[in-house]
Amino acid sequence: MSANLYARLAAGFPADRAKPCFLLSDGSEVSYGALEAAAAQVAGHLVALGVEPGDRVALQAEKSPEGVMVYLGVLKAGAVFLPLNPAYTAAEVDYFRADADPAVFITDPVAFLAQAQGASPLAQAVPRAASDLAAIIYTSGTTGRSKGAMLSHGALAANALALHETWGFSASDVLLHALPIFHVHGLFVALHCAFLSGCPMVWLPRFVDAEVLAGLSRATVMMGVPTFYTRLLANPGFSRPAAQHMRLFISGSAPLLPSTFQEFEDRTGVRILERYGMSEAVIITSNPLHGERIAGSVGYPLPGVELRVAGVETGVIEIRGPSVFSGYWRNPEKTAEDFTADGFFITGDVGRRDPDGRVWISGRAKDLIISGGYNVYPKEVELVLDELAGISESAVIGVPHPDLGEGVVAVVIGERGGATDEASLIAEARRRLAAYKAPKRVVFVDDLPRNAMGKVQKNLLRERYAALFGATAGVR
Ligand code: MLC
Ligand code: AMP
């Protein structure tokens, strides 16, 4: 039997295909029938273009329903979906193109759909095995080089089915969708839960607190990164009545501070459900839907996920299970490095399990900053900064930021005699990197603290600049 993910998802579409899938801000709707028809056109067009099963199809575009139609069409054609952040610079995209070697690169999904109208629609999804690839999600690496996490049809289906069950999704839900659709959170976690239950989505192109607030009155479930919740709380209009239609608020992609969890409960009477995930495994753990949700804990492993901690009490979290990725694209060395001999993926997150089995994440073994839910690998930024005139060496760190959780800071040693200033360095960095990776602040120093091995002691820098953005440290 074919394990094509498209067929699994479409099995959840409502029997009455006239029912809405996207509820748009201008009051219009896009039905499930329209989504299904467009996916068939896209798939037919891709096949006519000569796209073979396993070929990569890239999409780099602003969020839109047409982008989702392209995603489903790619799956249906048996090709491998490669989503890219539209904020990436040309230099960043060149790397992905060269590495993933996509057969088709789409930047305007509306125009692509218009072209696809000439093709004959593909009636049946191209047969795929569970182990065949459905998508490649690039995540930056500690070496500064991005790696493509390969996710199979079987892995994505297993995670989607587990979440649909765990979070109690049904046709009577309405999902508020304000996340970007080029990362696993907005693309797989959110969309797949909606598709499997055939429910509509209040569809927002991006997070704007006033629009989200308005959308809540029509929704039952919202998914977001912690910044969504701190921004909602910063809006005085967000109150108990504003949340009363909602059965569930889910948070993930970055740590939710216990203070945010508490303030949210005080304001609305509702406890946010925090879960933990990553590109390489989609969702790994979740707080319970019906049991107690505890601030600071990411809950229990999802059904089928084996989770262990390397170390006596606290250590690096290792996982094994049906949704874990198949390895890094064309990078067997990195794949081998990140799996244990008995097949557990080494997440790089540090945590512990309590006697009750709950998982608590306390830090990261990987040098990673999470800003507003986006991952920033310091090495990638340092490599760019070190190339700039006026900089002899840089150390990039994340420090507490009241809005983004962590803010990117570059601590730099200027070049002797070189003249440069903070604003021009930030501007230079933004020309080379997606804006979210660029430092929000640059601090000039004469020396960087080093250990006996000569390695920069970033923990000392993080302590020294902890108050740079005026946030109270996000300890948990
Ligand atoms: C945007 N900017 C950011 C930023 N987002 N800078 C740092 N960190 C971010 N997250 C840049 C913008 O380009 C802008 O530049 C400037 O900072 C101010 O932006 P803003 O207007 O405040 O940002 P906004 O557009 O409102 O976006 C903030 C946000 C957004 C938090 C709403 O970043 C967001 O939607 N984040 C979600 C990320 C996500 O989906 N992560 C999931 C990864 S999957 P300029 O040019 O205007 O000055 C994953 C696995 C899992 O982690 O477990 O889910
Ligand atoms: P990404 O590679 O973009 O998928 O980001 C995955 C990383 O986000 C994980 O390895 C964690 O470090 C982090 N993360 C996701 N969810 C949580 C959470 N609930 N608490 C703490 N960290 C999280």
Coordinates of C-alpha atoms and ligand atoms in Angstrom, one line a residue:
M1 CA 0.0 0.0 0.0
S2 CA 1.3 3.5 -0.8
A3 CA 2.3 5.6 2.2
N4 CA 2.2 8.9 0.3
L5 CA 1.6 11.5 3.0
Y6 CA -0.7 13.5 0.8
A7 CA -3.2 10.6 0.7
R8 CA -3.0 10.2 4.5
L9 CA -3.7 13.9 5.0
A10 CA -6.5 14.1 2.3
A11 CA -8.2 11.2 4.1
G12 CA -8.9 13.7 6.9
F13 CA -10.5 16.3 4.6
P14 CA -14.2 16.9 5.3
A15 CA -16.6 14.7 3.3
D16 CA -18.3 17.9 2.2
R17 CA -15.5 19.5 0.3
A18 CA -17.3 22.8 0.2
K19 CA -16.4 23.3 3.8
P20 CA -13.7 26.0 4.4
C21 CA -10.1 25.3 4.9
F22 CA -8.7 28.9 4.9
L23 CA -10.6 31.7 6.6
L24 CA -8.9 34.8 5.2
S25 CA -8.7 38.3 6.8
D26 CA -10.8 39.9 4.1
G27 CA -13.7 37.7 4.9
S28 CA -13.3 35.3 2.0
E29 CA -12.7 31.6 2.3
V30 CA -10.9 28.8 0.4
S31 CA -12.7 25.5 0.6
Y32 CA -11.1 22.1 1.0
G33 CA -12.4 21.3 -2.4
A34 CA -10.4 24.2 -3.9
L35 CA -7.3 23.0 -2.0
E36 CA -7.7 19.5 -3.3
A37 CA -8.2 20.6 -6.9
A38 CA -5.2 23.0 -6.8
A39 CA -3.0 20.2 -5.3
A40 CA -4.0 17.9 -8.2
Q41 CA -3.2 20.6 -10.7
V42 CA 0.2 21.3 -9.2
A43 CA 1.0 17.6 -9.1
G44 CA -0.1 17.2 -12.7
H45 CA 2.0 20.2 -13.8
L46 CA 5.1 18.9 -11.9
V47 CA 4.7 15.5 -13.6
A48 CA 4.3 17.1 -17.0
L49 CA 7.5 19.2 -16.3
G50 CA 9.3 15.9 -15.9
V51 CA 9.7 16.0 -12.1
E52 CA 10.3 12.5 -10.9
P53 CA 9.6 10.9 -7.5
G54 CA 12.4 12.0 -5.2
D55 CA 13.2 15.2 -7.1
R56 CA 13.4 18.3 -4.9
V57 CA 10.9 21.2 -5.4
A58 CA 11.8 24.4 -3.6
L59 CA 9.4 27.1 -2.5
Q60 CA 10.7 30.4 -1.3
A61 CA 7.8 32.8 -0.9
E62 CA 5.7 34.8 1.5
K63 CA 3.0 32.8 3.3
S64 CA -0.2 32.2 1.3
P65 CA -2.9 29.6 0.8
E66 CA -1.3 29.0 -2.7
G67 CA 2.0 28.1 -0.9
V68 CA 0.1 25.4 0.9
M69 CA -1.4 24.2 -2.4
V70 CA 2.1 23.9 -3.8
Y71 CA 3.2 22.0 -0.7
L72 CA 0.4 19.4 -1.1
G73 CA 0.9 19.2 -4.9
V74 CA 4.6 18.4 -4.4
L75 CA 3.7 15.6 -1.9
K76 CA 1.1 14.3 -4.3
A77 CA 3.6 14.1 -7.2
G78 CA 5.9 12.1 -5.0
A79 CA 8.6 14.9 -5.0
V80 CA 10.4 16.2 -2.0
F81 CA 9.3 19.6 -0.6
L82 CA 12.0 22.1 0.2
P83 CA 10.7 25.2 2.0
L84 CA 12.9 28.3 2.3
N85 CA 12.5 31.4 4.4
P86 CA 11.8 34.4 2.0
A87 CA 14.0 36.5 4.3
Y88 CA 17.1 34.5 3.1
T89 CA 19.6 36.6 1.1
A90 CA 20.7 35.6 -2.4
A91 CA 24.0 34.3 -1.0
E92 CA 22.1 32.1 1.5
V93 CA 19.8 30.7 -1.2
D94 CA 22.7 30.0 -3.5
Y95 CA 24.0 27.5 -0.9
F96 CA 20.6 25.7 -0.6
R97 CA 20.3 25.5 -4.3
A98 CA 23.7 24.0 -4.7
D99 CA 23.3 21.6 -1.9
A100 CA 19.7 20.4 -2.5
D101 CA 19.8 20.6 -6.3
P102 CA 16.1 21.3 -6.7
A103 CA 14.5 20.4 -10.1
V104 CA 12.0 23.2 -9.7
F105 CA 12.4 26.5 -7.7
I106 CA 9.1 28.3 -7.1
T107 CA 9.1 31.9 -5.8
D108 CA 5.6 32.9 -6.9
P109 CA 3.1 30.2 -6.0
V110 CA 0.2 32.2 -7.5
A111 CA 1.9 32.4 -10.9
F112 CA 2.9 28.7 -10.6
L113 CA -0.7 27.8 -9.9
A114 CA -1.9 29.8 -12.9
Q115 CA 0.6 27.9 -15.1
A116 CA -0.6 24.6 -13.6
Q117 CA -4.1 25.2 -14.8
G118 CA -3.0 24.0 -18.3
A119 CA -2.0 20.6 -17.0
S120 CA -4.2 17.6 -16.5
P121 CA -4.8 17.1 -12.8
L122 CA -3.2 14.1 -11.1
A123 CA -6.0 12.0 -9.8
Q124 CA -4.0 9.6 -7.5
A125 CA -1.0 10.4 -5.4
V126 CA 2.2 8.9 -6.7
P127 CA 2.9 5.7 -4.7
R128 CA 5.6 6.2 -2.1
A129 CA 7.0 3.9 0.6
A130 CA 7.0 5.1 4.2
S131 CA 10.8 5.5 4.1
D132 CA 10.7 7.7 0.9
L133 CA 11.5 11.3 1.5
A134 CA 8.7 13.9 1.7
A135 CA 10.6 17.0 2.7
I136 CA 14.0 18.5 3.5
I137 CA 14.2 21.1 6.2
Y138 CA 17.4 23.0 6.5
T139 CA 18.7 23.8 9.9
S140 CA 21.9 25.7 10.5
G141 CA 24.8 23.8 12.0
T142 CA 27.4 24.4 14.7
T143 CA 30.0 24.6 11.9
G144 CA 28.2 27.4 10.3
R145 CA 27.1 25.2 7.4
S146 CA 23.3 24.4 7.1
K147 CA 22.3 20.8 7.0
G148 CA 19.1 19.4 5.4
A149 CA 17.1 17.2 7.7
M150 CA 15.4 14.5 5.6
L151 CA 11.9 13.7 6.7
S152 CA 10.1 10.7 5.2
H153 CA 6.4 10.2 4.4
G154 CA 6.2 7.7 7.2
A155 CA 7.9 10.0 9.8
L156 CA 5.6 12.9 9.1
A157 CA 2.5 10.8 9.0
A158 CA 3.4 9.2 12.4
N159 CA 3.9 12.5 14.0
A160 CA 0.8 14.0 12.6
L161 CA -1.4 11.1 13.7
A162 CA 0.1 11.2 17.2
L163 CA -0.5 15.0 17.6
H164 CA -4.0 14.8 16.2
E165 CA -4.8 12.3 18.9
T166 CA -2.7 13.8 21.7
W167 CA -4.2 17.3 21.3
G168 CA -7.8 16.0 20.7
F169 CA -8.3 17.7 17.3
S170 CA -11.7 17.3 15.7
A171 CA -13.8 18.7 12.8
S172 CA -15.3 21.2 15.2
D173 CA -11.9 22.9 15.8
V174 CA -10.8 26.1 14.2
L175 CA -7.0 26.6 14.2
L176 CA -5.6 30.1 14.4
H177 CA -2.5 29.9 12.1
A178 CA -0.2 32.9 12.3
L179 CA 3.1 31.0 12.0
P180 CA 5.4 31.0 9.0
I181 CA 5.1 27.9 6.8
F182 CA 8.8 27.3 6.0
H183 CA 9.6 25.6 9.3
V184 CA 8.2 22.4 10.9
H185 CA 6.0 24.3 13.4
G186 CA 3.8 26.2 11.0
L187 CA 4.2 23.7 8.1
F188 CA 3.8 20.2 9.6
V189 CA 2.6 20.6 13.2
A190 CA -0.1 23.1 12.5
L191 CA -1.2 22.2 9.0
H192 CA -1.2 18.5 9.5
C193 CA -3.4 18.7 12.6
A194 CA -5.9 20.8 10.7
F195 CA -5.9 18.5 7.6
L196 CA -6.3 15.3 9.6
S197 CA -9.4 16.8 11.3
G198 CA -10.7 18.6 8.2
C199 CA -11.1 21.7 10.3
P200 CA -10.8 25.4 9.1
M201 CA -7.9 27.7 9.9
V202 CA -8.1 31.4 10.6
W203 CA -5.2 32.2 8.3
L204 CA -3.0 35.2 9.1
P205 CA 0.0 36.0 6.9
R206 CA 2.1 36.8 10.0
F207 CA 1.8 37.5 13.7
V208 CA 0.3 40.9 14.4
D209 CA -1.2 41.0 17.9
A210 CA -4.3 43.0 17.0
E211 CA -5.2 40.6 14.2
V212 CA -4.5 37.5 16.3
L213 CA -6.7 39.0 19.0
A214 CA -9.5 39.5 16.5
G215 CA -9.0 36.0 15.1
L216 CA -9.3 34.4 18.6
S217 CA -13.0 35.0 18.7
R218 CA -13.4 32.6 15.7
A219 CA -10.9 30.0 16.7
T220 CA -10.6 27.1 19.2
V221 CA -6.9 26.3 19.1
M222 CA -3.8 28.5 18.6
M223 CA -0.2 27.4 18.1
G224 CA 2.7 29.8 18.6
V225 CA 6.2 30.5 19.7
P226 CA 6.6 32.1 23.2
T227 CA 7.0 35.5 21.6
F228 CA 3.4 35.2 20.4
Y229 CA 2.3 34.8 24.0
T230 CA 4.4 37.7 25.4
R231 CA 3.1 40.0 22.6
L232 CA -0.5 39.0 23.3
L233 CA 0.0 39.7 27.0
A234 CA 1.5 43.0 26.2
N235 CA -1.8 44.0 24.5
P236 CA -4.2 45.3 27.1
G237 CA -7.1 44.1 25.0
F238 CA -6.1 40.5 25.7
S239 CA -8.2 39.3 28.5
R240 CA -10.4 36.5 29.8
P241 CA -13.3 37.2 27.4
A242 CA -10.8 37.3 24.5
A243 CA -9.7 33.8 25.2
Q244 CA -13.1 32.2 26.1
H245 CA -13.7 30.6 22.7
M246 CA -10.4 28.8 22.9
R247 CA -10.0 25.3 24.1
L248 CA -6.2 25.2 23.7
F249 CA -3.1 27.4 23.4
I250 CA 0.0 25.5 22.4
S251 CA 3.6 26.9 22.7
G252 CA 6.9 25.6 21.4
S253 CA 10.1 26.1 19.4
A254 CA 11.7 27.9 22.3
P255 CA 11.4 27.8 26.1
L256 CA 8.3 29.3 27.5
L257 CA 9.3 31.2 30.6
P258 CA 7.3 30.2 33.8
S259 CA 6.6 33.9 34.3
T260 CA 4.8 34.0 30.9
F261 CA 2.9 30.7 31.7
Q262 CA 1.8 32.2 35.0
E263 CA 0.9 35.6 33.7
F264 CA -1.2 33.9 30.9
E265 CA -3.0 31.8 33.5
D266 CA -3.7 34.8 35.7
R267 CA -5.0 36.9 32.8
T268 CA -7.1 34.2 31.0
G269 CA -7.6 31.4 33.5
V270 CA -6.1 29.0 30.9
R271 CA -2.8 27.1 31.1
I272 CA -0.7 27.2 27.9
L273 CA 0.2 23.7 26.8
E274 CA 4.0 23.6 26.1
R275 CA 5.5 21.0 23.8
Y276 CA 9.1 20.4 22.6
G277 CA 10.2 19.7 19.1
M278 CA 12.8 20.1 16.4
S279 CA 13.3 20.0 12.6
E280 CA 14.8 16.5 12.9
A281 CA 11.9 14.9 14.7
V282 CA 8.9 17.3 14.6
I283 CA 7.2 17.0 18.0
I284 CA 9.0 14.9 20.7
T285 CA 7.2 15.7 24.0
S286 CA 4.0 17.4 25.0
N287 CA 2.3 18.4 28.2
P288 CA -1.0 16.6 28.6
L289 CA -4.3 17.8 27.2
H290 CA -6.3 16.6 30.2
G291 CA -3.7 16.1 32.9
E292 CA -1.7 18.8 34.7
R293 CA 0.4 21.2 32.6
I294 CA 3.4 22.3 34.5
A295 CA 5.3 25.6 33.9
G296 CA 8.9 24.9 32.8
S297 CA 8.3 21.2 31.8
V298 CA 7.8 20.2 28.2
G299 CA 5.7 17.2 29.4
Y300 CA 5.9 13.5 28.3
P301 CA 7.3 11.8 25.2
L302 CA 4.7 11.3 22.5
P303 CA 3.4 7.8 22.1
G304 CA 6.0 5.7 20.3
V305 CA 8.9 8.1 21.2
E306 CA 11.7 6.6 23.4
L307 CA 13.5 9.4 25.2
R308 CA 16.6 9.0 27.4
V309 CA 19.1 11.3 29.0
A310 CA 22.8 10.7 28.6
G311 CA 24.1 11.2 32.1
V312 CA 23.2 10.4 35.7
E313 CA 20.7 13.1 36.3
T314 CA 20.9 15.9 33.7
G315 CA 22.4 15.3 30.3
V316 CA 21.9 15.5 26.6
I317 CA 18.5 14.3 25.5
E318 CA 18.5 11.4 23.0
I319 CA 15.5 10.1 21.1
R320 CA 14.3 7.2 19.0
G321 CA 11.0 6.7 17.4
P322 CA 8.8 6.7 14.2
S323 CA 9.0 10.4 13.5
V324 CA 12.8 10.8 13.8
F325 CA 14.4 12.0 10.5
S326 CA 16.3 9.7 8.1
G327 CA 19.6 11.7 8.3
Y328 CA 21.2 14.8 6.9
W329 CA 20.9 15.3 3.1
R330 CA 24.1 14.3 1.4
N331 CA 26.0 14.4 4.7
P332 CA 26.6 10.9 6.0
E333 CA 29.4 12.0 8.3
K334 CA 27.2 14.4 10.2
T335 CA 24.4 11.9 10.3
A336 CA 26.7 9.3 11.8
E337 CA 28.0 11.8 14.3
D338 CA 24.5 12.7 15.6
F339 CA 23.2 9.1 16.1
T340 CA 24.3 6.7 18.8
A341 CA 25.3 3.1 18.0
D342 CA 21.9 1.9 19.1
G343 CA 20.0 4.4 16.8
F344 CA 19.1 7.2 19.1
F345 CA 19.4 10.8 17.7
I346 CA 21.5 13.1 19.9
T347 CA 19.3 16.2 20.1
G348 CA 21.9 18.6 21.6
D349 CA 19.3 19.8 24.1
V350 CA 20.2 19.3 27.8
G351 CA 17.5 18.1 30.3
R352 CA 16.3 15.6 32.8
R353 CA 13.3 13.4 33.5
D354 CA 11.6 13.6 36.9
P355 CA 10.3 10.5 38.7
D356 CA 6.9 11.1 37.1
G357 CA 8.5 10.8 33.6
R358 CA 8.1 14.5 32.7
V359 CA 10.9 16.0 30.7
W360 CA 12.5 19.3 31.7
I361 CA 14.9 21.1 29.4
S362 CA 17.5 23.1 31.2
G363 CA 19.9 24.2 28.4
R364 CA 21.6 23.3 25.2
A365 CA 24.9 21.5 24.5
K366 CA 24.9 23.0 21.0
D367 CA 26.0 26.6 20.5
L368 CA 22.6 27.8 19.4
I369 CA 20.5 31.0 19.9
I370 CA 16.7 30.9 19.6
S371 CA 15.4 34.4 18.8
G372 CA 11.6 34.7 18.4
G373 CA 11.5 31.0 17.6
Y374 CA 14.1 31.2 14.9
N375 CA 17.4 29.3 15.3
V376 CA 20.6 31.3 14.9
Y377 CA 23.9 29.5 14.9
P378 CA 26.6 31.8 16.3
K379 CA 29.2 30.3 14.1
E380 CA 27.4 31.3 10.9
V381 CA 27.2 34.9 12.1
E382 CA 30.8 34.9 13.3
L383 CA 32.0 33.7 9.9
V384 CA 30.2 36.7 8.3
L385 CA 31.4 39.3 10.8
D386 CA 35.0 38.1 10.7
E387 CA 35.1 38.8 7.0
L388 CA 34.0 42.5 7.5
A389 CA 36.5 45.3 7.4
G390 CA 37.1 46.7 10.9
I391 CA 36.6 43.4 12.7
S392 CA 39.5 41.2 13.7
E393 CA 37.5 38.6 15.8
S394 CA 33.9 38.2 16.9
A395 CA 32.0 36.1 19.4
V396 CA 28.3 35.9 18.9
I397 CA 26.0 35.1 21.9
G398 CA 22.3 35.1 22.9
V399 CA 21.2 37.1 25.9
P400 CA 17.7 37.5 27.5
H401 CA 15.5 39.7 25.4
P402 CA 12.0 40.7 26.6
D403 CA 10.3 40.2 23.3
L404 CA 12.3 37.6 21.5
G405 CA 13.4 35.4 24.4
E406 CA 17.0 35.7 23.3
G407 CA 18.6 38.5 21.3
V408 CA 21.6 38.1 19.2
V409 CA 24.7 40.1 20.4
A410 CA 28.1 40.3 18.7
V411 CA 31.1 40.9 21.0
V412 CA 33.9 42.0 18.6
I413 CA 37.5 43.0 18.7
G414 CA 38.0 45.8 16.2
E415 CA 41.0 45.8 13.8
R416 CA 43.9 48.0 14.8
G417 CA 43.4 51.4 13.1
G418 CA 40.1 50.2 11.5
A419 CA 37.2 52.6 11.8
T420 CA 33.8 51.1 12.1
D421 CA 30.7 51.5 14.3
E422 CA 27.8 49.4 15.6
A423 CA 25.2 50.6 13.1
S424 CA 27.3 50.0 10.0
L425 CA 28.3 46.6 11.2
I426 CA 24.7 45.6 11.8
A427 CA 23.8 47.0 8.4
E428 CA 26.6 45.0 6.8
A429 CA 25.6 41.8 8.5
R430 CA 22.0 42.3 7.3
R431 CA 23.1 42.5 3.7
R432 CA 24.7 39.1 4.0
L433 CA 22.3 37.3 6.3
A434 CA 18.5 37.0 6.9
A435 CA 17.6 39.9 9.2
Y436 CA 16.7 37.7 12.1
K437 CA 20.3 36.3 12.2
A438 CA 21.9 39.8 12.3
P439 CA 23.1 41.1 15.7
K440 CA 20.7 43.4 17.4
R441 CA 23.7 44.9 19.3
V442 CA 27.4 45.0 18.7
V443 CA 29.8 45.5 21.6
F444 CA 33.4 46.4 21.1
V445 CA 36.0 45.0 23.4
D446 CA 39.9 44.8 23.6
D447 CA 40.0 41.1 24.5
L448 CA 37.7 38.1 24.6
P449 CA 37.8 35.9 27.8
R450 CA 39.4 32.5 27.0
N451 CA 40.0 29.3 28.8
A452 CA 43.3 27.4 29.0
M453 CA 42.7 25.9 25.6
G454 CA 42.3 29.4 24.1
K455 CA 38.5 28.9 23.5
V456 CA 36.3 31.9 24.0
Q457 CA 34.3 31.5 27.2
K458 CA 30.9 32.4 25.9
N459 CA 29.3 31.7 29.3
L460 CA 31.2 34.6 30.8
L461 CA 30.2 36.9 27.9
R462 CA 26.5 35.9 28.4
E463 CA 26.8 36.8 32.1
R464 CA 28.5 40.1 31.4
Y465 CA 25.9 41.2 28.8
A466 CA 22.8 39.6 30.4
A467 CA 21.1 42.9 31.0
L468 CA 21.9 44.4 27.6
F469 CA 18.2 44.3 26.4
G470 CA 16.8 45.0 29.9
A471 CA 15.2 41.6 30.3
T472 CA 15.2 39.7 33.5
A473 CA 17.2 36.4 32.9
G474 CA 15.0 33.7 31.6
V475 CA 16.0 30.9 34.0
R476 CA 14.0 27.8 34.2
Ligands
MLC1 C1 11.8 39.1 12.6 N1 13.0 39.7 12.9 C2 13.6 39.1 13.9 C3 12.8 38.0 14.1 N2 11.7 38.0 13.3 N3 14.7 39.3 14.5 C4 15.1 38.4 15.4 N4 14.3 37.3 15.7 C5 13.2 37.1 15.1 N5 12.5 36.0 15.4 C6 13.5 40.9 12.3 C7 12.6 41.4 11.2 O1 13.2 41.0 10.0 C8 12.6 42.9 11.4 O2 13.6 43.5 10.6 C9 13.0 43.1 12.8 O3 13.6 41.9 13.3 C10 11.8 43.4 13.7 O4 10.8 42.5 13.4 P1 9.4 42.4 14.0 O5 8.4 43.3 13.2 O6 9.4 42.6 15.5 O7 9.2 40.9 13.7 P2 7.9 40.2 13.3 O8 7.8 40.2 11.8 O9 6.8 40.6 14.1 O10 8.4 38.7 13.6 C11 8.6 38.3 15.0 C12 7.9 36.9 15.1 C13 8.4 36.0 14.0 C14 8.3 36.4 16.5 C15 6.4 37.0 15.0 O11 9.9 36.0 14.0 C16 7.9 34.7 14.0 O12 6.8 34.4 13.4 N6 8.6 33.7 14.5 C17 8.2 32.3 14.5 C18 9.3 31.4 14.1 C19 8.9 30.0 13.9 O13 7.9 29.7 13.3 N7 9.7 29.1 14.4 C20 9.5 27.7 14.4 C21 10.8 26.9 14.0 S1 10.4 25.2 14.0 P3 13.4 44.9 10.0 O14 14.1 44.7 8.7 O15 11.9 45.2 9.8 O16 14.1 45.8 10.9 C22 11.1 24.7 15.5 C23 10.8 23.3 16.0 C24 9.7 23.4 17.0 O17 11.7 25.4 16.2 O18 9.8 22.9 18.1 O19 8.6 24.0 16.6
AMP2 P1 14.7 23.8 15.0 O1 16.0 23.2 14.7 O2 14.4 25.1 14.4 O3 13.7 22.9 14.7 O4 14.7 24.1 16.6 C1 14.7 23.0 17.5 C2 15.2 23.5 18.8 O5 14.3 24.4 19.4 C3 15.3 22.3 19.8 O6 16.5 21.6 19.6 C4 15.3 23.1 21.1 O7 16.5 23.6 21.4 C5 14.3 24.2 20.8 N1 13.0 24.0 21.4 C6 11.8 23.6 20.7 N2 10.8 23.6 21.6 C7 11.3 23.9 22.8 C8 10.7 24.0 24.1 N3 9.4 23.8 24.3 N4 11.5 24.4 25.1 C9 12.8 24.6 24.9 N5 13.4 24.5 23.7 C10 12.7 24.2 22.7

